[in-house]
């Protein structure tokens, strides 16, 4: 879907800023399909996917469901007190493994990846009109990298600096299967999604339209007790 006539081949790995690495086409199609199926299941509950309402009354255009910890603006909670009061689905071991492989692939450093222990995933679904304004991921009490996986329609992903929302920033096209990791000096950089490119996804992923983004993070919070 990304082979336009005049499109240049995409590099195997690109450093967008120190600590921020884009790995095009990292997820094979079968892995994308598995993730779509898992996200579909999580979207059903126990805390269903929904548009998050912000403290200022605004409503996010993306739809979000969480795994491991529930994110609500601007904190992580054990239960979704802003939705239905239930705990979100547990964070599965296989997703942590995927996160470690992602960090290893991005930084080319298996040892650095071994200690990565993500305990939450924020799953955002973008329809063709959804966007995400520039923000920092700073509700975590950990400086561990954020791992971002994209499936479905491509988007323009804006990756900026750690000081403010203005320039310098770099616009990167994230295509289905792409990995983006930001850690180290880029961990608290402003980033956002100004535009989704509708119709660019491949229905073979299991998504007939829209864009799915999964970010894995370490919250740095004490683990919730296991559920009986
Ligand atoms: C996010 O910033 O949490 C999501 C980014 C994306 O959708 O690529
Ligand atoms: Mn973010």
Tab-separated table of C-alpha atoms in Angstrom, residues 74-197:
chain	number	residue	atom	x	y	z
A	74	UNK	CA	-3.553	12.833	33.647
A	75	UNK	CA	-2.795	9.766	35.768
A	76	UNK	CA	-2.854	6.013	35.883
A	77	UNK	CA	-5.409	4.327	38.084
A	78	UNK	CA	-6.117	0.746	39.065
A	79	UNK	CA	-9.760	1.062	38.107
A	80	UNK	CA	-11.509	3.152	35.476
A	81	UNK	CA	-13.253	5.541	37.854
A	82	UNK	CA	-14.019	7.831	34.893
A	83	UNK	CA	-15.710	5.077	32.862
A	84	UNK	CA	-17.319	2.105	34.621
A	85	UNK	CA	-15.254	1.581	37.755
A	86	UNK	CA	-13.795	-1.717	36.571
A	87	UNK	CA	-10.140	-2.746	36.356
A	88	UNK	CA	-8.720	-2.961	32.859
A	89	UNK	CA	-7.548	-6.250	31.340
A	90	UNK	CA	-4.213	-7.492	32.691
A	91	UNK	CA	-1.034	-6.764	30.751
A	92	UNK	CA	-0.023	-10.045	29.081
A	93	UNK	CA	3.542	-11.418	29.209
A	94	UNK	CA	3.677	-11.696	25.418
A	95	UNK	CA	3.186	-7.947	25.095
A	96	UNK	CA	6.136	-7.309	27.400
A	97	UNK	CA	8.247	-9.657	25.254
A	98	UNK	CA	7.175	-7.751	22.153
A	99	UNK	CA	8.213	-4.521	23.898
A	100	UNK	CA	11.659	-5.904	24.684
A	101	UNK	CA	12.138	-7.052	21.082
A	102	UNK	CA	11.059	-3.599	19.933
A	103	UNK	CA	13.590	-1.811	22.139
A	104	UNK	CA	16.302	-4.214	20.958
A	105	UNK	CA	15.392	-3.573	17.314
A	106	UNK	CA	15.297	0.201	17.720
A	107	UNK	CA	18.502	0.638	19.681
A	108	UNK	CA	20.364	-2.390	18.318
A	109	UNK	CA	21.187	-3.291	21.898
A	110	UNK	CA	19.786	-6.535	23.292
A	111	UNK	CA	21.245	-5.890	26.752
A	112	UNK	CA	19.484	-2.512	26.993
A	113	UNK	CA	16.217	-4.187	26.100
A	114	UNK	CA	16.424	-6.950	28.695
A	115	UNK	CA	15.481	-4.705	31.597
A	116	UNK	CA	12.488	-3.157	29.833
A	117	UNK	CA	9.330	-4.050	31.751
A	118	UNK	CA	6.325	-2.250	30.268
A	119	UNK	CA	3.235	-2.648	32.429
A	120	UNK	CA	0.659	-0.639	30.513
A	121	UNK	CA	-0.488	-0.320	26.926
A	122	UNK	CA	-2.562	2.596	25.661
A	123	UNK	CA	-4.401	1.627	22.529
A	124	UNK	CA	-5.710	4.465	20.394
A	125	UNK	CA	-7.990	4.095	17.416
A	126	UNK	CA	-8.071	6.934	14.895
A	127	UNK	CA	-10.827	7.284	12.340
A	128	UNK	CA	-9.937	9.365	9.296
A	129	UNK	CA	-10.693	12.622	11.094
A	130	UNK	CA	-9.062	11.865	14.451
A	131	UNK	CA	-5.894	13.622	15.525
A	132	UNK	CA	-3.747	14.004	18.584
A	133	UNK	CA	-2.329	17.349	19.602
A	134	UNK	CA	1.292	17.741	20.582
A	135	UNK	CA	1.872	16.525	24.135
A	136	UNK	CA	4.463	14.885	26.344
A	137	UNK	CA	4.016	11.410	27.823
A	138	UNK	CA	4.776	12.397	31.387
A	139	UNK	CA	2.251	10.649	33.591
A	140	UNK	CA	4.677	7.754	34.092
A	141	UNK	CA	7.117	7.697	36.979
A	142	UNK	CA	9.754	5.992	34.886
A	143	UNK	CA	12.171	7.212	32.272
A	144	UNK	CA	11.998	3.917	30.369
A	145	UNK	CA	11.313	4.224	26.634
A	146	UNK	CA	7.881	4.403	25.055
A	147	UNK	CA	7.353	1.781	22.344
A	148	UNK	CA	4.827	2.740	19.660
A	149	UNK	CA	3.351	0.318	17.130
A	150	UNK	CA	1.151	1.448	14.271
A	151	UNK	CA	-1.329	-0.619	12.252
A	152	UNK	CA	-3.790	0.317	9.523
A	153	UNK	CA	-3.931	3.709	7.858
A	154	UNK	CA	-0.711	5.694	7.698
A	155	UNK	CA	-0.407	8.967	9.560
A	156	UNK	CA	1.808	11.982	9.908
A	157	UNK	CA	3.561	11.648	13.268
A	158	UNK	CA	5.131	14.854	14.517
A	159	UNK	CA	8.119	14.416	16.789
A	160	UNK	CA	9.451	17.548	18.413
A	161	UNK	CA	11.651	18.742	21.211
A	162	UNK	CA	11.377	18.463	24.999
A	163	UNK	CA	10.922	22.192	25.668
A	164	UNK	CA	7.769	23.298	23.885
A	165	UNK	CA	5.315	22.465	21.100
A	166	UNK	CA	7.052	24.591	18.485
A	167	UNK	CA	9.887	23.907	16.077
A	168	UNK	CA	12.197	22.140	15.753
A	169	UNK	CA	10.129	19.080	14.992
A	170	UNK	CA	10.228	16.336	12.398
A	171	UNK	CA	7.215	14.939	10.563
A	172	UNK	CA	7.495	11.204	9.995
A	173	UNK	CA	5.028	9.093	8.032
A	174	UNK	CA	4.129	6.088	10.158
A	175	UNK	CA	2.897	3.195	8.026
A	176	UNK	CA	1.213	-0.029	9.109
A	177	UNK	CA	3.773	-2.250	10.827
A	178	UNK	CA	6.106	0.605	11.771
A	179	UNK	CA	7.800	0.806	15.140
A	180	UNK	CA	8.797	4.054	16.796
A	181	UNK	CA	10.683	4.104	20.098
A	182	UNK	CA	11.460	7.193	22.120
A	183	UNK	CA	13.612	7.034	25.202
A	184	UNK	CA	16.727	8.583	26.731
A	185	UNK	CA	17.021	12.254	25.768
A	186	UNK	CA	13.858	11.970	23.624
A	187	UNK	CA	11.667	10.377	26.297
A	188	UNK	CA	9.855	13.599	27.167
A	189	UNK	CA	9.739	15.125	23.704
A	190	UNK	CA	6.461	16.622	22.511
A	191	UNK	CA	4.778	14.505	19.863
A	192	UNK	CA	1.404	14.151	18.198
A	193	UNK	CA	-0.555	13.066	15.164
A	194	UNK	CA	-1.712	16.016	13.016
A	195	UNK	CA	-3.160	13.862	10.256
A	196	UNK	CA	-4.304	10.361	9.371
A	197	UNK	CA	-4.148	9.361	5.699
